[in-house]
Amino acid sequence: MRTSLCDKLGIEHPIIGFTPSEHVAAAISRAGGLGVLGCVRFNDAADLAKVLDWMDENTGGKPYGVDVVMPAKIPTEGAAVDLGKLIPPGHKDFVERTLQRLGVPPIGGETRAGVLGWLHSVARSHVDVALEHPVKLIANALGSPPVDIIEQAHDHGVLVAALAGKAEHARSHVANGVDIVVAQGYEAGGHTGEIATMVLVPEIVDAVDVPVLAAGGIGSGRQVAAAMALGADGVWMGSYWLTTAEYTESLGESAMQQALLGATSSDTVRTRIYTGKPARLLKTKWTEAWTADDAPEPLPMPLQNLLVAEAHNRIQQANDPAVVSMPVGQIVGRMSEIRPVAEVMATLLKETEETLARLRAL
Amino acid sequence: MRTSLCDKLGIEHPIIGFTPSEHVAAAISRAGGLGVLGCVRFNDAADLAKVLDWMDENTGGKPYGVDVVMPAKIPTEGAAVDLGKLIPPGHKDFVERTLQRLGVPPIGGETRAGVLGWLHSVARSHVDVALEHPVKLIANALGSPPVDIIEQAHDHGVLVAALAGKAEHARSHVANGVDIVVAQGYEAGGHTGEIATMVLVPEIVDAVDVPVLAAGGIGSGRQVAAAMALGADGVWMGSYWLTTAEYTESLGESAMQQALLGATSSDTVRTRIYTGKPARLLKTKWTEAWTADDAPEPLPMPLQNLLVAEAHNRIQQANDPAVVSMPVGQIVGRMSEIRPVAEVMATLLKETEETLARLRAL
């Protein structure tokens, strides 16, 4: 299975894998897809630079990309400490009360800073670092990045992808200069709109004249083939790599993976509690707490993520499968074992070929 | 494109069309699909009998089916008038106040009864009538019908289909004797669950050993081919026939069709206001009114439908495209012109073949 996207990105299979783990990203690229490393976790651009150096040595010369989180409109922002003043005390009280009730202890020793990658200045530093490396693609999780960023990428010969949950957003991204649109359906993990992949992908394919990646609900070759039937030039998969062996290698064994392995497709929820914008998360005691009568309304981006940043660190350290804060799509129901990326990719490709053969026989 | 389902149902194309209009149903069957007539609007079984007599004369000898609305557990029920006593006065006040505010006048002349097809006894009378006609399929919108109904259908050589929004429900339907499962994704019109078609269809295909129809988000050949890629044996389409010429013929020109033609895929909402269970409707001033601060929580089934039954009649008579109460899926964004069923079917089949040819070339 080859599409025009394979030539455009210099890859063997039109399977793009988003992941926060460099070990997973490198393995996806080595397996013939395009590994796209999520940068939001790097508060310090120097840390990202080191990791991209590592990528350069471990992708076997295969292309890879990075993913940043950047709104098209540059917001007014201060340092995290100034923004923190905008968070109502009642919200902080609720978070603290909830963590105590759920048995999540405070962090011992030094307090780590929250995730700052949601801040525009930090995301911009990610782009600067990425462009000093041989990246093939910069993807932006929040749609079109600012036009100067797109121009900067193009000056370096780097393609720009942007997520879209509506056809009108996709049109606007392409008008800004975006090269590839990721049609992210309702069932996807992380930031999603209301329109499901089955409806969204053909709408976006019809709306723009650039390659479209189908995202949301893809974790088997049947779903890859369905995405191609819908008119996509490839697929964008995020959730499905969270239960790979390389993910464990990169970020340690975790209650999070255990929780994902046990979840069904009904065990996710679309909520604003992660970043302030609707994003699909694993449904756990943490997400349920935010639906209780005493829960406040989530704050707008970027305040909500600042509010819960330390909570996320505490939750991660507590390592309890029942209290996890993790973006994941409905495909989590198909994530039932830890496997190496190469095996996941081989299975995907094999089932895609089997599906295409079955369709040929219709 | 033929599947085992074609032989099972004696049809040419694995396209099953649900519709409340006998003109549409007959046209779908004549075009080589299976027209399935929704029975919920027939308060009097004798009216259904007349319409099925008409179907027998107008399907050109091709197979057709019927769709009833029947919970597996037989509820305690009284006449509509008794149930009406269970409706809180505050709810009635809200409905009346809202209709006045939206400019929907009272019905002139005799008040028609609300839709009673949601009542178990009425749905049972639909089955009795249907089995006196040469129907090929009885589908149940609320999942598995009671086991005695399934046995009664089988005794008449009639297959039973049931809608499912989760794999566990599909397994339970098949254990009860259901012959065909309709995997109804989140994006579908009418009653839906949370799981999108892309994820739901392969889950249900893997869970049961009977034919599965994909429902939700299907209105183009690309989507038909995607459904087949996901492992479905055919598709179940409901919304897409609402803008056919035969629908107008059957139920009159309407503001409803105008509203559908102007809607995008973002213009639907999943809400309990239609029947008491979550169902996807066209988003209009009527559905928005139920999200306002003064709106009460919808009542459970069957009370909610009794509450809004007269309102539905009034809304229909007022014929205002801005105030419509109509189940429809996200595919409404692709419904942009009134066309005859035969033309819709021909376009679907042509695009499906084109898509399969494109996939062959991958």
XYZ file of C-alpha atoms in Angstrom:
724
model
C 0.000 0.000 0.000
C 1.590 3.228 -1.177
C 0.051 6.671 -1.579
C 1.372 10.033 -2.749
C 2.047 10.767 0.904
C 4.753 8.084 0.968
C 6.720 9.959 -1.692
C 6.040 13.318 -0.080
C 7.407 12.210 3.282
C 9.921 9.655 2.030
C 8.299 6.819 3.951
C 7.351 3.261 3.072
C 3.869 3.034 4.609
C 1.335 5.880 4.939
C 1.124 5.391 8.699
C 2.009 8.387 10.838
C 2.476 7.697 14.526
C 2.212 10.462 17.110
C 3.822 9.689 20.451
C 5.388 11.505 23.414
C 8.156 8.847 23.510
C 11.301 9.153 21.411
C 11.793 5.380 21.637
C 8.371 4.800 20.088
C 8.813 7.546 17.481
C 12.170 6.155 16.355
C 10.738 2.628 16.188
C 7.786 3.789 14.069
C 10.167 5.474 11.633
C 12.439 2.444 11.539
C 9.368 0.285 10.775
C 8.620 2.353 7.672
C 6.053 4.784 9.036
C 6.677 8.340 10.198
C 7.284 8.710 13.930
C 6.146 12.109 15.181
C 7.498 13.101 18.582
C 5.196 15.117 20.841
C 7.142 18.088 22.226
C 4.705 19.401 24.813
C 6.516 17.660 27.676
C 9.781 19.540 27.098
C 9.771 22.623 29.332
C 13.374 23.303 28.371
C 14.202 23.426 24.667
C 17.697 22.112 25.452
C 16.144 18.839 26.601
C 14.268 18.549 23.326
C 17.513 19.210 21.436
C 19.197 16.298 23.229
C 16.297 13.983 22.467
C 16.260 14.966 18.790
C 20.017 14.277 18.675
C 19.162 10.839 20.003
C 16.452 10.475 17.328
C 18.981 11.320 14.631
C 21.125 8.431 15.820
C 18.302 5.938 16.273
C 15.948 6.229 13.319
C 18.368 4.450 10.974
C 18.320 7.447 8.672
C 14.534 7.224 8.251
C 12.430 10.407 8.336
C 10.659 11.582 11.463
C 8.605 14.559 12.609
C 7.669 16.556 15.691
C 4.332 17.716 17.126
C 3.877 21.046 18.882
C 0.867 22.661 20.582
C 0.389 26.158 19.290
C -2.742 28.256 18.696
C -2.805 30.249 15.430
C -3.450 33.450 17.344
C -0.588 34.329 19.634
C -2.099 34.808 23.109
C -0.991 37.342 25.665
C 1.025 35.373 28.124
C 3.268 35.833 31.087
C 5.407 33.369 32.933
C 3.636 30.424 34.528
C 3.828 32.188 37.864
C 1.884 35.236 36.582
C -0.758 33.126 34.876
C -1.083 31.179 38.103
C -2.550 34.273 39.728
C -5.517 34.001 37.371
C -6.516 30.613 38.767
C -9.390 30.950 41.266
C -8.573 29.599 44.750
C -11.761 27.484 44.665
C -10.356 25.545 41.725
C -7.079 24.906 43.548
C -9.015 23.768 46.626
C -11.071 21.356 44.538
C -7.960 19.800 42.979
C -6.242 19.386 46.347
C -9.400 17.995 47.997
C -9.932 15.552 45.117
C -6.348 14.276 45.144
C -6.553 13.691 48.888
C -9.860 11.864 48.543
C -8.420 9.670 45.765
C -5.359 8.841 47.883
C -2.857 10.676 45.704
C -0.030 11.872 47.997
C 1.980 15.079 47.518
C 5.249 14.824 45.622
C 8.140 13.948 47.924
C 11.266 16.071 47.554
C 11.606 18.734 44.911
C 8.445 19.856 43.134
C 8.712 19.527 39.378
C 7.357 22.332 37.231
C 4.123 21.661 35.357
C 4.040 21.083 31.644
C 4.808 24.407 29.963
C 4.623 23.232 26.365
C 1.106 24.651 26.162
C 2.601 28.146 26.389
C 3.172 29.789 23.056
C 6.735 30.897 23.772
C 7.704 27.368 24.786
C 6.053 25.810 21.713
C 7.929 28.323 19.563
C 11.228 27.236 21.126
C 10.322 23.649 20.177
C 9.974 24.697 16.545
C 13.342 26.495 16.623
C 15.072 23.406 17.963
C 13.259 21.049 15.587
C 14.325 23.061 12.559
C 17.981 22.548 13.549
C 17.369 18.816 13.073
C 16.515 16.883 9.904
C 12.778 16.708 10.708
C 10.459 16.029 7.786
C 7.232 17.281 9.355
C 6.052 19.692 12.013
C 2.502 18.931 13.125
C 0.419 21.253 15.255
C -2.159 19.757 17.560
C -4.191 22.977 17.740
C -4.723 23.468 14.021
C -2.857 25.941 11.894
C 0.231 27.384 13.579
C 0.953 31.103 13.085
C 1.799 31.888 9.459
C 5.388 32.935 10.260
C 6.007 29.488 11.755
C 4.697 27.837 8.573
C 6.991 30.049 6.486
C 9.938 29.274 8.723
C 9.274 25.536 8.303
C 8.944 25.850 4.547
C 12.227 27.807 4.390
C 13.828 24.734 5.936
C 12.058 22.384 3.504
C 9.886 21.018 6.306
C 6.224 20.189 5.745
C 3.542 21.420 8.154
C 0.546 19.360 9.256
C -2.388 20.643 11.272
C -5.225 18.884 13.041
C -8.792 19.769 12.059
C -12.138 18.685 13.473
C -14.264 20.536 10.907
C -14.004 21.079 7.145
C -14.021 24.858 7.591
C -10.986 24.637 9.876
C -9.185 22.481 7.315
C -9.867 25.059 4.592
C -8.494 27.797 6.823
C -5.361 25.758 7.641
C -4.639 25.228 3.945
C -5.234 28.929 3.229
C -2.547 29.641 5.846
C -0.106 27.390 4.015
C -0.501 24.068 5.825
C 0.666 21.113 3.674
C -1.160 18.170 5.260
C -4.449 18.105 7.187
C -5.069 15.598 9.955
C -8.833 14.971 10.065
C -9.270 14.210 13.748
C -12.615 12.577 14.480
C -14.685 12.609 17.648
C -13.454 9.146 18.681
C -9.801 10.244 18.767
C -7.771 10.747 21.911
C -6.741 14.238 22.976
C -8.311 17.337 21.476
C -11.323 16.405 19.367
C -14.421 17.958 17.905
C -17.912 16.472 17.671
C -17.806 15.018 14.155
C -16.904 11.347 13.886
C -14.110 10.101 11.606
C -16.532 8.344 9.211
C -18.227 11.665 8.420
C -15.291 14.021 8.894
C -12.674 12.446 6.625
C -14.609 12.608 3.322
C -15.790 16.115 4.215
C -12.222 17.319 4.671
C -10.959 15.378 1.643
C -13.601 17.182 -0.433
C -12.810 20.563 1.148
C -9.049 20.778 0.562
C -6.566 19.883 -2.167
C -3.736 18.675 0.084
C -3.178 15.170 1.490
C -5.469 14.247 4.381
C -4.621 11.884 7.212
C -7.494 10.120 8.987
C -7.236 10.225 12.767
C -9.516 8.793 15.414
C -10.506 5.182 15.869
C -7.631 3.563 14.016
C -5.886 0.542 15.499
C -6.392 -2.278 13.017
C -5.814 -2.900 9.343
C -9.575 -2.868 8.787
C -9.606 0.682 10.097
C -6.577 1.657 8.004
C -8.327 0.313 4.899
C -11.544 2.096 5.893
C -9.604 5.355 6.209
C -8.221 4.879 2.706
C -11.746 4.092 1.443
C -12.912 7.385 2.955
C -10.364 9.155 0.776
C -7.491 9.652 3.226
C -3.908 9.480 1.940
C -2.773 7.901 5.167
C -3.574 7.520 8.829
C -2.500 9.410 11.946
C -2.447 7.144 14.981
C -1.701 8.297 18.510
C -3.370 6.206 21.194
C -2.399 2.853 19.766
C 1.345 3.261 20.487
C 0.782 3.893 24.204
C 0.813 0.171 24.892
C 3.977 -0.625 22.944
C 7.050 -2.089 24.596
C 9.121 0.912 23.551
C 6.770 3.238 25.422
C 7.520 1.338 28.615
C 11.227 1.537 27.810
C 10.988 5.285 27.356
C 8.790 6.416 30.181
C 8.870 3.494 32.579
C 6.373 0.818 33.570
C 3.237 2.505 34.659
C -0.191 2.185 36.147
C -1.249 4.174 33.096
C -0.450 1.325 30.707
C -2.185 -1.135 33.022
C -5.273 1.082 33.009
C -5.230 1.314 29.207
C -4.884 -2.465 28.799
C -7.969 -3.011 30.950
C -10.158 -0.360 29.325
C -12.966 -0.889 26.807
C -14.063 1.485 24.065
C -16.693 2.799 26.495
C -14.055 3.858 29.018
C -13.173 7.275 27.639
C -14.677 10.694 28.138
C -14.453 13.958 26.203
C -13.804 16.705 28.729
C -12.187 20.117 29.166
C -10.317 19.162 32.348
C -6.962 18.387 30.691
C -6.243 21.633 28.847
C -9.384 23.759 28.881
C -10.402 22.580 25.407
C -12.433 19.386 24.821
C -10.083 16.404 24.786
C -10.792 12.685 25.072
C -9.237 11.028 28.133
C -9.321 7.644 29.767
C -12.302 7.581 32.137
C -10.966 7.150 35.681
C -11.781 8.286 39.202
C -9.956 11.541 38.339
C -12.176 12.386 35.342
C -15.267 11.253 37.242
C -14.420 13.610 40.106
C -14.780 16.544 37.700
C -18.381 15.522 36.925
C -19.451 15.584 40.579
C -21.744 18.277 41.952
C -18.903 19.997 43.821
C -16.638 20.173 40.753
C -15.951 23.598 39.243
C -16.142 24.355 35.519
C -12.744 23.759 33.899
C -10.774 26.961 33.175
C -9.890 28.130 29.649
C -6.584 27.166 27.981
C -3.801 27.589 29.159
C -5.044 28.090 32.737
C -6.648 24.670 33.129
C -3.426 22.830 32.326
C -1.506 25.015 34.774
C -4.168 24.236 37.379
C -3.788 20.460 36.967
C -0.073 20.317 36.094
C 1.124 19.462 39.575
C -1.832 17.112 40.010
C -0.678 15.247 36.883
C 2.801 14.864 38.398
C 1.319 13.608 41.652
C -1.019 11.215 39.846
C 1.876 9.851 37.803
C 3.972 9.293 40.901
C 1.096 7.643 42.792
C 0.938 5.082 39.956
C -2.609 3.895 40.684
C -4.451 2.432 37.623
C -7.751 3.733 39.016
C -6.519 7.342 39.126
C -4.938 8.189 35.794
C -5.038 11.362 33.710
C -4.283 10.291 30.151
C -5.550 11.313 26.701
C -6.620 8.254 24.710
C -9.158 7.507 21.993
C -11.995 4.988 21.840
C -9.576 2.582 20.157
C -8.300 1.879 23.688
C -10.746 -1.048 23.645
C -8.458 -2.747 21.118
C -5.281 -2.117 23.144
C -5.039 -5.310 25.147
C -1.349 -6.279 25.185
C 2.105 -4.727 25.290
C 3.876 -5.362 21.976
C 6.944 -3.941 20.235
C 6.256 -1.221 17.651
C 7.646 -3.363 14.817
C 5.133 -6.091 15.631
C 2.245 -3.627 15.869
C 3.220 -2.169 12.505
C 3.581 -5.603 10.881
C 0.152 -6.661 12.140
C -1.419 -3.425 10.918
C 0.067 -3.824 7.448
C -0.833 -7.496 7.223
C -4.452 -6.868 8.190
C -4.659 -3.910 5.832
C -3.514 -6.138 2.967
C -5.978 -8.856 4.001
C -8.773 -6.306 4.099
C -7.888 -4.921 0.689
C -7.836 -8.491 -0.656
C -11.257 -9.155 0.902
C -12.629 -5.988 -0.702
C -11.201 -7.025 -4.084
C -13.286 -10.199 -3.858
C -16.576 -8.317 -3.290
C -20.759 -5.784 -4.734
C -22.454 -8.785 -3.189
C -22.174 -10.212 0.318
C -23.732 -13.179 2.095
C -26.388 -10.764 3.293
C -27.680 -10.374 -0.265
C -28.499 -14.075 -0.446
C -29.897 -14.097 3.079
C -32.345 -11.287 2.336
C -32.844 -11.960 -1.371
C -31.597 -8.517 -2.358
C -29.209 -7.264 -5.015
C -27.152 -4.732 -3.003
C -26.271 -4.938 0.719
C -27.870 -1.566 1.380
C -30.670 -1.509 3.929
C -32.721 1.657 4.082
C -34.731 2.587 7.144
C -37.477 5.145 6.561
C -40.843 6.175 8.006
C -42.187 6.576 4.443
C -43.696 3.670 2.532
C -42.948 5.451 -0.740
C -39.260 5.608 0.137
C -39.191 2.049 1.480
C -40.804 0.648 -1.663
C -38.420 2.640 -3.864
C -35.375 1.343 -1.949
C -36.572 -2.223 -2.418
C -37.312 -1.644 -6.102
C -33.768 -0.230 -6.486
C -32.281 -3.489 -5.227
C -31.754 -2.652 -1.548
C -34.029 -3.575 1.334
C -36.554 -0.915 2.292
C -37.419 -1.090 5.982
C -40.570 0.774 6.988
C -40.576 2.443 10.398
C -43.807 1.542 12.187
C -43.661 3.844 15.187
C -45.984 6.401 13.593
C -48.903 3.952 13.320
C -51.043 4.338 16.433
C -53.628 2.027 14.894
C -52.419 -1.340 13.605
C -55.163 -1.258 10.954
C -53.434 1.745 9.358
C -50.169 -0.175 9.225
C -52.002 -3.120 7.612
C -53.274 -0.852 4.839
C -49.824 0.583 4.232
C -48.241 -2.875 4.096
C -50.928 -3.905 1.582
C -49.785 -0.919 -0.465
C -46.144 -2.015 -0.058
C -47.045 -5.478 -1.368
C -48.400 -3.869 -4.517
C -45.563 -1.387 -4.987
C -42.281 -3.149 -4.325
C -42.397 -5.045 -7.607
C -42.179 -8.309 -5.723
C -38.889 -7.290 -4.102
C -38.301 -7.997 -0.398
C -38.897 -5.403 2.296
C -38.873 -5.170 6.079
C -40.353 -3.272 8.987
C -38.850 -1.541 12.005
C -40.490 -1.493 15.424
C -39.535 0.134 18.728
C -39.651 -2.404 21.501
C -37.574 -2.843 24.682
C -36.505 -6.423 25.487
C -38.063 -6.151 28.927
C -41.798 -5.633 28.758
C -42.512 -2.515 30.806
C -45.517 -1.928 33.015
C -47.720 0.367 31.011
C -51.142 1.854 31.030
C -52.940 3.831 28.401
C -51.356 7.089 27.345
C -53.814 8.914 29.564
C -52.610 7.088 32.710
C -48.965 7.565 31.882
C -49.735 11.220 31.296
C -50.422 11.593 35.005
C -46.773 10.774 35.680
C -45.587 13.831 33.781
C -44.677 16.675 36.162
C -46.673 19.893 35.546
C -43.406 21.870 35.423
C -42.354 19.897 32.351
C -45.671 20.599 30.625
C -45.338 24.298 31.473
C -41.834 24.401 30.006
C -42.985 22.797 26.735
C -45.927 25.196 26.397
C -43.815 28.241 27.279
C -41.109 27.200 24.820
C -43.541 26.615 21.955
C -45.099 30.037 22.541
C -41.696 31.712 22.652
C -40.694 29.972 19.391
C -43.918 31.076 17.698
C -45.413 27.593 17.351
C -49.208 27.981 17.502
C -51.635 25.440 18.990
C -53.182 22.900 16.624
C -56.370 24.210 15.038
C -59.362 21.861 15.119
C -59.162 18.341 16.476
C -56.070 17.436 18.490
C -54.287 14.416 17.082
C -53.024 11.810 19.509
C -49.284 11.656 20.062
C -47.151 8.866 18.693
C -48.027 5.675 20.580
C -45.659 3.335 18.763
C -43.241 3.701 21.680
C -45.706 1.742 23.830
C -44.994 -1.964 24.032
C -48.544 -3.096 23.275
C -48.658 -0.930 20.164
C -45.260 -2.151 18.938
C -46.475 -5.730 19.485
C -49.517 -5.047 17.318
C -47.119 -3.839 14.592
C -45.328 -7.180 14.681
C -48.612 -9.086 14.454
C -49.653 -7.103 11.388
C -46.233 -7.344 9.759
C -46.187 -11.124 10.086
C -49.413 -11.297 8.046
C -47.447 -9.718 5.187
C -44.496 -11.111 3.217
C -41.892 -9.139 5.198
C -38.337 -10.441 5.060
C -37.004 -8.660 8.151
C -38.227 -7.214 11.427
C -35.750 -4.765 12.903
C -35.959 -3.414 16.423
C -34.611 0.033 17.138
C -34.159 -0.649 20.855
C -32.014 -3.750 20.545
C -33.208 -7.277 21.060
C -37.009 -7.602 21.092
C -38.561 -10.010 23.648
C -37.609 -13.626 22.913
C -41.208 -14.653 22.138
C -41.323 -12.017 19.385
C -38.099 -13.413 17.887
C -39.568 -16.920 17.978
C -42.804 -15.712 16.413
C -40.831 -14.075 13.584
C -38.728 -17.181 13.040
C -41.877 -19.313 12.919
C -42.948 -17.150 9.986
C -39.518 -17.449 8.325
C -38.780 -13.796 9.052
C -35.312 -12.632 10.113
C -34.841 -10.348 13.116
C -32.350 -7.474 13.250
C -31.491 -5.437 16.331
C -29.572 -2.219 16.807
C -26.552 -2.242 19.108
C -24.277 0.533 20.304
C -21.883 -1.712 22.243
C -20.329 -5.121 21.589
C -21.810 -6.536 24.808
C -25.302 -5.587 23.654
C -24.693 -7.263 20.297
C -23.626 -10.478 22.046
C -26.764 -10.400 24.163
C -28.975 -9.824 21.095
C -27.485 -12.837 19.332
C -27.867 -14.962 22.478
C -31.573 -14.046 22.365
C -31.820 -15.317 18.785
C -31.333 -12.136 16.746
C -30.160 -12.886 13.182
C -28.547 -9.602 12.125
C -26.925 -6.899 14.256
C -27.020 -3.254 13.231
C -23.895 -1.604 14.687
C -25.167 1.919 15.231
C -22.359 4.393 15.813
C -22.352 7.670 17.724
C -22.719 9.719 14.517
C -26.016 8.044 13.571
C -29.410 9.696 13.738
C -31.934 8.614 16.352
C -30.940 6.462 19.321
C -27.179 6.159 19.558
C -24.486 5.264 22.030
C -21.122 6.944 22.558
C -18.911 4.716 20.399
C -18.257 5.912 16.866
C -18.871 3.711 13.818
C -15.144 3.379 13.000
C -14.507 1.739 16.378
C -17.864 0.041 16.925
C -18.241 -1.947 13.693
C -15.057 -4.073 13.973
C -15.764 -4.599 17.683
C -19.218 -5.984 16.947
C -18.014 -7.969 13.921
C -15.460 -9.634 16.220
C -18.025 -10.192 18.986
C -20.767 -12.034 17.081
C -21.038 -14.680 14.378
C -24.019 -13.209 12.527
C -24.028 -10.611 9.722
C -23.400 -7.053 10.901
C -24.719 -3.892 9.259
C -22.786 -0.664 9.746
C -24.968 2.298 10.688
C -24.026 5.892 11.363
C -22.270 8.302 9.040
C -23.064 6.561 5.764
C -24.199 8.614 2.774
C -21.590 8.083 0.081
C -19.946 5.171 -1.679
C -16.701 5.963 0.128
C -18.527 5.385 3.394
C -20.175 2.196 2.102
C -16.746 0.860 1.095
C -15.309 1.935 4.461
C -18.095 0.015 6.209
C -17.220 -3.098 4.211
C -13.527 -2.587 5.051
C -14.481 -2.493 8.738
C -15.981 -5.961 8.306
C -19.661 -5.154 7.870
C -21.784 -7.321 5.563
C -23.813 -4.330 4.520
C -24.937 -0.876 5.570
C -27.997 0.423 7.381
C -28.867 3.949 6.273
C -31.638 6.036 7.759
C -31.007 9.777 7.581
C -29.918 9.858 3.975
C -33.380 9.016 2.600
C -35.057 11.945 4.353
C -34.199 14.242 1.456
C -35.456 11.958 -1.304
C -38.234 12.967 -3.652
C -40.342 10.010 -2.519
C -40.205 11.242 1.069
C -41.793 14.491 -0.018
C -44.399 12.507 -1.968
C -45.226 10.468 1.098
C -45.296 12.986 3.893
C -45.621 16.298 2.108
C -43.266 19.196 1.427
C -41.900 20.339 4.690
C -39.834 22.847 6.560
C -38.090 19.782 7.939
C -36.565 18.881 4.572
C -35.540 22.507 4.034
C -33.851 22.491 7.430
C -32.006 19.261 6.610
C -30.814 20.566 3.242
C -29.290 23.623 4.917
C -27.604 21.781 7.794
C -23.912 20.896 8.155
C -22.428 17.908 9.952
C -22.024 20.164 13.000
C -25.749 20.849 13.158
C -26.893 17.833 15.152
C -27.087 17.146 18.855
C -27.360 13.968 20.920
C -30.065 14.528 23.509
C -32.708 12.753 25.580
C -35.502 15.187 24.659
C -37.037 13.064 21.880
C -37.766 9.787 23.680
C -36.020 9.882 27.046
C -33.026 7.916 25.701
C -30.067 9.607 23.972
C -30.912 10.196 20.326
C -29.253 12.404 17.713
C -31.505 15.176 16.354
C -31.144 18.123 14.038
C -29.962 21.091 16.139
C -32.699 23.747 16.005
C -34.233 26.370 18.267
C -36.309 23.553 19.775
C -33.305 21.423 20.824
C -31.439 24.544 21.968
C -34.360 25.506 24.210
C -33.805 22.294 26.160
C -30.221 23.311 26.962
C -31.257 26.639 28.512
C -31.029 27.279 32.245
C -34.813 27.053 32.701
C -35.107 23.711 30.895
C -36.009 20.634 32.969
C -34.191 17.302 32.718
C -35.880 15.113 30.074
C -38.131 12.373 31.493
C -37.431 8.644 31.079
C -38.888 6.633 28.175
C -41.813 6.464 27.402
C -42.833 9.582 29.368
C -40.613 12.046 27.507
C -42.163 11.159 24.152
C -45.657 11.514 25.593
C -44.614 14.906 26.985
C -43.461 16.195 23.599
C -45.914 14.298 21.350
C -48.349 17.180 20.943
C -45.440 19.606 20.632
C -44.146 17.512 17.710
C -47.537 17.776 16.009
C -47.626 21.525 16.578
C -44.036 21.939 15.336
C -44.837 19.916 12.225
C -47.904 22.043 11.499
C -46.047 25.316 12.101
C -43.618 24.245 9.343
C -40.794 26.579 10.374
C -37.293 25.364 9.316
C -35.812 27.006 12.437
C -38.042 24.988 14.772
C -37.878 21.343 13.801
C -37.799 18.178 15.910
C -36.202 15.514 13.740
C -33.791 12.636 14.322
C -30.916 12.783 11.856
C -27.259 11.759 11.824
C -24.100 13.753 11.183
C -24.339 12.694 7.535
C -26.922 15.491 7.230
C -23.999 17.647 6.076
C -23.941 15.607 2.867
C -27.723 15.906 2.264
C -27.875 18.956 0.041
C -30.480 18.211 -2.620
C -33.805 16.423 -3.105
C -33.294 13.429 -5.400
C -35.291 10.310 -6.248
C -34.342 7.141 -4.350
C -33.260 5.370 -7.537
C -30.797 8.142 -8.288
C -29.443 8.156 -4.717
C -28.968 4.401 -4.899
C -27.284 4.545 -8.313
C -24.858 7.230 -7.099
C -24.061 5.252 -3.968
C -23.335 2.092 -5.948
C -21.285 3.919 -8.558
C -19.130 5.630 -5.943
C -18.735 2.395 -4.010
C -17.418 0.693 -7.150
C -15.103 3.623 -7.854
C -13.791 3.460 -4.304
C -13.202 -0.277 -4.503
C -11.367 0.273 -7.799
C -9.223 2.993 -6.189
C -8.385 0.660 -3.298
C -7.447 -2.100 -5.748
C -4.844 0.261 -7.230
C -3.156 0.967 -3.862
